[in-house]
Amino acid sequence: MNNFHVMDHPLIQHKLTMIREKNCGTKVFREVVNEISMLMAYEVSRDLPLEDLVIETPLMKTTQKTLAGKKVAIIPILRAGLGMVDGILELIPAAKVGHVGMYRDHDTLQPVEYFVKLPSDISERQLFVVDPMLATGGSAVAAIDSLIARGAVPSSIKFCCLVAAPEGVKVLQDAHPDIQIYAAALDEKLDENSYILPGLGDAGDRLFGTK
Ligand code: PRP
Ligand code: URA
C-alpha cells in the first residue's frame, strides 16, 4: 500500500541518529524530537487547502494564495506524543491541540485509554495524530478508533511517528487503509517485549526523564 511514507531527508536521519544513541540525555532528546517533528510537519502539511486572497504589494493589487482557514488539529497520543507538538506548532501556530491518553499495558501489551479531550469541531478538521513510536500498532489504532467514534473523518487523519516497526505499519494499514502514515524511519522488527529494534527505547521515559 502506498499510504506509508518514510521521510528520509538527511537532516531528519542525522537528528534521529542523535536520539537513538543511548547516552543522549533528556534535554537534547526533547529538543531534537521537536526539531524532527517540525521538519516532518513541513511534509505532512503539503496538501493543506489554499484559497485566493486579494492583497496589495507596494506596486499593485494582486490575488495570491493563503491557507484556507485555521482547520488543523494536532492530536498527541499521551504521553510521548506530547514531545512532538511544539515542533509542529512552530510551523502551524494556529492549530488546535486535542489529547488522547493511551498507554500500553506492560503485561498484555494492549492499549488502555485513560483520557480524551478534543476540539469540538474535529469532524471539520485535518487531524495530525502524533506519537513517536509505532510498535505493535495497538495504541495508534485504538487512538484513531476513538477519534473516529467521536466524529473524525478517516480520510482527514494523518498519523505521524518518528520510528515505525513493520508490524505496526501493517496493523495500522489493515485497520485504517484511508489514513496516510508518515515516519522518520522504518526499523527492522519488534523484540520479544514488542520494543522496536534498533529503535530508541521507551520514548516517553526518555522525553520526560522517567523509568
Ligand atoms: C508508547 C508509545 C506509543 C506506544 C507504541 O507509549 O509512545 O504510544 O507505546 O506501542 P504500540 O504500537 O505497541 O501500541 P507507552 O504505552 O509507553 O506510554 P507513554 O507514552 O505514556 O510512555
Ligand atoms: N514504545 C516505546 O516507547 N518504544 C518502543 O520501542 C515500543 C513502544
PDB file of N, CA and C in Angstrom, residues 107-151:
ATOM      1  N   ASP A 107       1.934  -5.912  30.665  1.00  0.00           N
ATOM      2  CA  ASP A 107       1.769  -7.381  30.618  1.00  0.00           C
ATOM      3  C   ASP A 107       1.037  -7.832  29.362  1.00  0.00           C
ATOM      4  N   THR A 108      -0.103  -7.182  29.088  1.00  0.00           N
ATOM      5  CA  THR A 108      -0.917  -7.652  27.949  1.00  0.00           C
ATOM      6  C   THR A 108      -0.502  -6.994  26.634  1.00  0.00           C
ATOM      7  N   LEU A 109       0.238  -5.860  26.727  1.00  0.00           N
ATOM      8  CA  LEU A 109       0.621  -5.040  25.569  1.00  0.00           C
ATOM      9  C   LEU A 109      -0.600  -4.407  24.876  1.00  0.00           C
ATOM     10  N   GLN A 110      -1.753  -4.538  25.501  1.00  0.00           N
ATOM     11  CA  GLN A 110      -2.962  -3.934  24.920  1.00  0.00           C
ATOM     12  C   GLN A 110      -3.053  -2.452  25.307  1.00  0.00           C
ATOM     13  N   PRO A 111      -3.509  -1.595  24.373  1.00  0.00           N
ATOM     14  CA  PRO A 111      -3.649  -0.173  24.699  1.00  0.00           C
ATOM     15  C   PRO A 111      -4.817   0.064  25.663  1.00  0.00           C
ATOM     16  N   VAL A 112      -4.592   0.975  26.602  1.00  0.00           N
ATOM     17  CA  VAL A 112      -5.634   1.328  27.573  1.00  0.00           C
ATOM     18  C   VAL A 112      -5.862   2.835  27.464  1.00  0.00           C
ATOM     19  N   GLU A 113      -7.100   3.236  27.143  1.00  0.00           N
ATOM     20  CA  GLU A 113      -7.409   4.668  27.001  1.00  0.00           C
ATOM     21  C   GLU A 113      -7.740   5.240  28.374  1.00  0.00           C
ATOM     22  N   TYR A 114      -7.133   6.388  28.724  1.00  0.00           N
ATOM     23  CA  TYR A 114      -7.425   6.968  30.037  1.00  0.00           C
ATOM     24  C   TYR A 114      -7.812   8.431  29.983  1.00  0.00           C
ATOM     25  N   PHE A 115      -7.761   9.049  28.800  1.00  0.00           N
ATOM     26  CA  PHE A 115      -8.118  10.478  28.723  1.00  0.00           C
ATOM     27  C   PHE A 115      -8.395  10.844  27.274  1.00  0.00           C
ATOM     28  N   VAL A 116      -9.462  11.614  27.050  1.00  0.00           N
ATOM     29  CA  VAL A 116      -9.719  12.146  25.698  1.00  0.00           C
ATOM     30  C   VAL A 116     -10.280  13.558  25.840  1.00  0.00           C
ATOM     31  N   LYS A 117      -9.658  14.509  25.208  1.00  0.00           N
ATOM     32  CA  LYS A 117     -10.167  15.889  25.162  1.00  0.00           C
ATOM     33  C   LYS A 117      -9.851  16.436  23.770  1.00  0.00           C
ATOM     34  N   LEU A 118     -10.902  16.764  23.020  1.00  0.00           N
ATOM     35  CA  LEU A 118     -10.719  17.114  21.611  1.00  0.00           C
ATOM     36  C   LEU A 118     -11.398  18.435  21.291  1.00  0.00           C
ATOM     37  N   PRO A 119     -10.956  19.141  20.250  1.00  0.00           N
ATOM     38  CA  PRO A 119     -11.702  20.302  19.775  1.00  0.00           C
ATOM     39  C   PRO A 119     -13.110  19.853  19.369  1.00  0.00           C
ATOM     40  N   SER A 120     -14.098  20.700  19.583  1.00  0.00           N
ATOM     41  CA  SER A 120     -15.486  20.283  19.342  1.00  0.00           C
ATOM     42  C   SER A 120     -15.772  20.054  17.857  1.00  0.00           C
ATOM     43  N   ASP A 121     -14.951  20.663  16.983  1.00  0.00           N
ATOM     44  CA  ASP A 121     -15.225  20.565  15.546  1.00  0.00           C
ATOM     45  C   ASP A 121     -14.266  19.611  14.837  1.00  0.00           C
ATOM     46  N   ILE A 122     -13.910  18.495  15.490  1.00  0.00           N
ATOM     47  CA  ILE A 122     -12.912  17.612  14.837  1.00  0.00           C
ATOM     48  C   ILE A 122     -13.418  17.049  13.512  1.00  0.00           C
ATOM     49  N   SER A 123     -14.720  16.974  13.317  1.00  0.00           N
ATOM     50  CA  SER A 123     -15.225  16.420  12.052  1.00  0.00           C
ATOM     51  C   SER A 123     -14.890  17.352  10.879  1.00  0.00           C
ATOM     52  N   GLU A 124     -14.557  18.616  11.167  1.00  0.00           N
ATOM     53  CA  GLU A 124     -14.238  19.564  10.094  1.00  0.00           C
ATOM     54  C   GLU A 124     -12.741  19.813   9.957  1.00  0.00           C
ATOM     55  N   ARG A 125     -11.946  19.138  10.744  1.00  0.00           N
ATOM     56  CA  ARG A 125     -10.516  19.447  10.761  1.00  0.00           C
ATOM     57  C   ARG A 125      -9.658  18.369  10.118  1.00  0.00           C
ATOM     58  N   GLN A 126      -8.523  18.824   9.588  1.00  0.00           N
ATOM     59  CA  GLN A 126      -7.444  17.916   9.224  1.00  0.00           C
ATOM     60  C   GLN A 126      -6.728  17.566  10.533  1.00  0.00           C
ATOM     61  N   LEU A 127      -6.605  16.282  10.829  1.00  0.00           N
ATOM     62  CA  LEU A 127      -6.038  15.862  12.113  1.00  0.00           C
ATOM     63  C   LEU A 127      -4.664  15.235  11.904  1.00  0.00           C
ATOM     64  N   PHE A 128      -3.682  15.737  12.639  1.00  0.00           N
ATOM     65  CA  PHE A 128      -2.356  15.119  12.647  1.00  0.00           C
ATOM     66  C   PHE A 128      -2.218  14.390  13.992  1.00  0.00           C
ATOM     67  N   VAL A 129      -2.341  13.073  13.944  1.00  0.00           N
ATOM     68  CA  VAL A 129      -2.189  12.258  15.153  1.00  0.00           C
ATOM     69  C   VAL A 129      -0.709  11.943  15.294  1.00  0.00           C
ATOM     70  N   VAL A 130      -0.134  12.267  16.456  1.00  0.00           N
ATOM     71  CA  VAL A 130       1.319  12.140  16.583  1.00  0.00           C
ATOM     72  C   VAL A 130       1.706  11.278  17.781  1.00  0.00           C
ATOM     73  N   ASP A 131       2.692  10.434  17.559  1.00  0.00           N
ATOM     74  CA  ASP A 131       3.255   9.574  18.598  1.00  0.00           C
ATOM     75  C   ASP A 131       4.626   9.148  18.088  1.00  0.00           C
ATOM     76  N   PRO A 132       5.683   9.295  18.872  1.00  0.00           N
ATOM     77  CA  PRO A 132       6.999   8.959  18.323  1.00  0.00           C
ATOM     78  C   PRO A 132       7.134   7.507  17.873  1.00  0.00           C
ATOM     79  N   MET A 133       6.394   6.576  18.510  1.00  0.00           N
ATOM     80  CA  MET A 133       6.645   5.157  18.249  1.00  0.00           C
ATOM     81  C   MET A 133       5.396   4.453  17.710  1.00  0.00           C
ATOM     82  N   LEU A 134       5.577   3.730  16.608  1.00  0.00           N
ATOM     83  CA  LEU A 134       4.529   2.840  16.089  1.00  0.00           C
ATOM     84  C   LEU A 134       5.114   1.431  16.194  1.00  0.00           C
ATOM     85  N   ALA A 135       4.763   0.729  17.257  1.00  0.00           N
ATOM     86  CA  ALA A 135       5.386  -0.580  17.531  1.00  0.00           C
ATOM     87  C   ALA A 135       4.455  -1.708  17.078  1.00  0.00           C
ATOM     88  N   THR A 136       3.577  -2.205  17.964  1.00  0.00           N
ATOM     89  CA  THR A 136       2.590  -3.199  17.512  1.00  0.00           C
ATOM     90  C   THR A 136       1.479  -2.536  16.714  1.00  0.00           C
ATOM     91  N   GLY A 137       1.331  -1.232  16.888  1.00  0.00           N
ATOM     92  CA  GLY A 137       0.241  -0.506  16.225  1.00  0.00           C
ATOM     93  C   GLY A 137      -1.012  -0.418  17.079  1.00  0.00           C
ATOM     94  N   GLY A 138      -1.020  -1.108  18.208  1.00  0.00           N
ATOM     95  CA  GLY A 138      -2.221  -1.143  19.040  1.00  0.00           C
ATOM     96  C   GLY A 138      -2.647   0.238  19.523  1.00  0.00           C
ATOM     97  N   SER A 139      -1.699   1.040  19.995  1.00  0.00           N
ATOM     98  CA  SER A 139      -2.052   2.369  20.521  1.00  0.00           C
ATOM     99  C   SER A 139      -2.569   3.273  19.409  1.00  0.00           C
ATOM    100  N   ALA A 140      -1.905   3.249  18.262  1.00  0.00           N
ATOM    101  CA  ALA A 140      -2.322   4.115  17.152  1.00  0.00           C
ATOM    102  C   ALA A 140      -3.727   3.739  16.680  1.00  0.00           C
ATOM    103  N   VAL A 141      -3.980   2.441  16.522  1.00  0.00           N
ATOM    104  CA  VAL A 141      -5.300   2.013  16.047  1.00  0.00           C
ATOM    105  C   VAL A 141      -6.372   2.392  17.072  1.00  0.00           C
ATOM    106  N   ALA A 142      -6.088   2.156  18.352  1.00  0.00           N
ATOM    107  CA  ALA A 142      -7.087   2.480  19.381  1.00  0.00           C
ATOM    108  C   ALA A 142      -7.346   3.983  19.436  1.00  0.00           C
ATOM    109  N   ALA A 143      -6.295   4.789  19.319  1.00  0.00           N
ATOM    110  CA  ALA A 143      -6.474   6.249  19.363  1.00  0.00           C
ATOM    111  C   ALA A 143      -7.291   6.711  18.158  1.00  0.00           C
ATOM    112  N   ILE A 144      -6.983   6.178  16.997  1.00  0.00           N
ATOM    113  CA  ILE A 144      -7.703   6.601  15.783  1.00  0.00           C
ATOM    114  C   ILE A 144      -9.151   6.104  15.829  1.00  0.00           C
ATOM    115  N   ASP A 145      -9.363   4.883  16.321  1.00  0.00           N
ATOM    116  CA  ASP A 145     -10.744   4.396  16.510  1.00  0.00           C
ATOM    117  C   ASP A 145     -11.526   5.364  17.391  1.00  0.00           C
ATOM    118  N   SER A 146     -10.871   5.823  18.436  1.00  0.00           N
ATOM    119  CA  SER A 146     -11.521   6.712  19.390  1.00  0.00           C
ATOM    120  C   SER A 146     -11.881   8.049  18.735  1.00  0.00           C
ATOM    121  N   LEU A 147     -10.972   8.552  17.894  1.00  0.00           N
ATOM    122  CA  LEU A 147     -11.251   9.814  17.185  1.00  0.00           C
ATOM    123  C   LEU A 147     -12.421   9.647  16.224  1.00  0.00           C
ATOM    124  N   ILE A 148     -12.424   8.534  15.499  1.00  0.00           N
ATOM    125  CA  ILE A 148     -13.499   8.310  14.515  1.00  0.00           C
ATOM    126  C   ILE A 148     -14.838   8.150  15.243  1.00  0.00           C
ATOM    127  N   ALA A 149     -14.813   7.466  16.374  1.00  0.00           N
ATOM    128  CA  ALA A 149     -16.061   7.299  17.146  1.00  0.00           C
ATOM    129  C   ALA A 149     -16.594   8.646  17.613  1.00  0.00           C
ATOM    130  N   ARG A 150     -15.716   9.645  17.715  1.00  0.00           N
ATOM    131  CA  ARG A 150     -16.124  10.982  18.152  1.00  0.00           C
ATOM    132  C   ARG A 150     -16.317  11.942  16.986  1.00  0.00           C
ATOM    133  N   GLY A 151     -16.348  11.416  15.771  1.00  0.00           N
ATOM    134  CA  GLY A 151     -16.713  12.250  14.628  1.00  0.00           C
ATOM    135  C   GLY A 151     -15.617  12.577  13.641  1.00  0.00           C
TER     136      GLY A 151
END
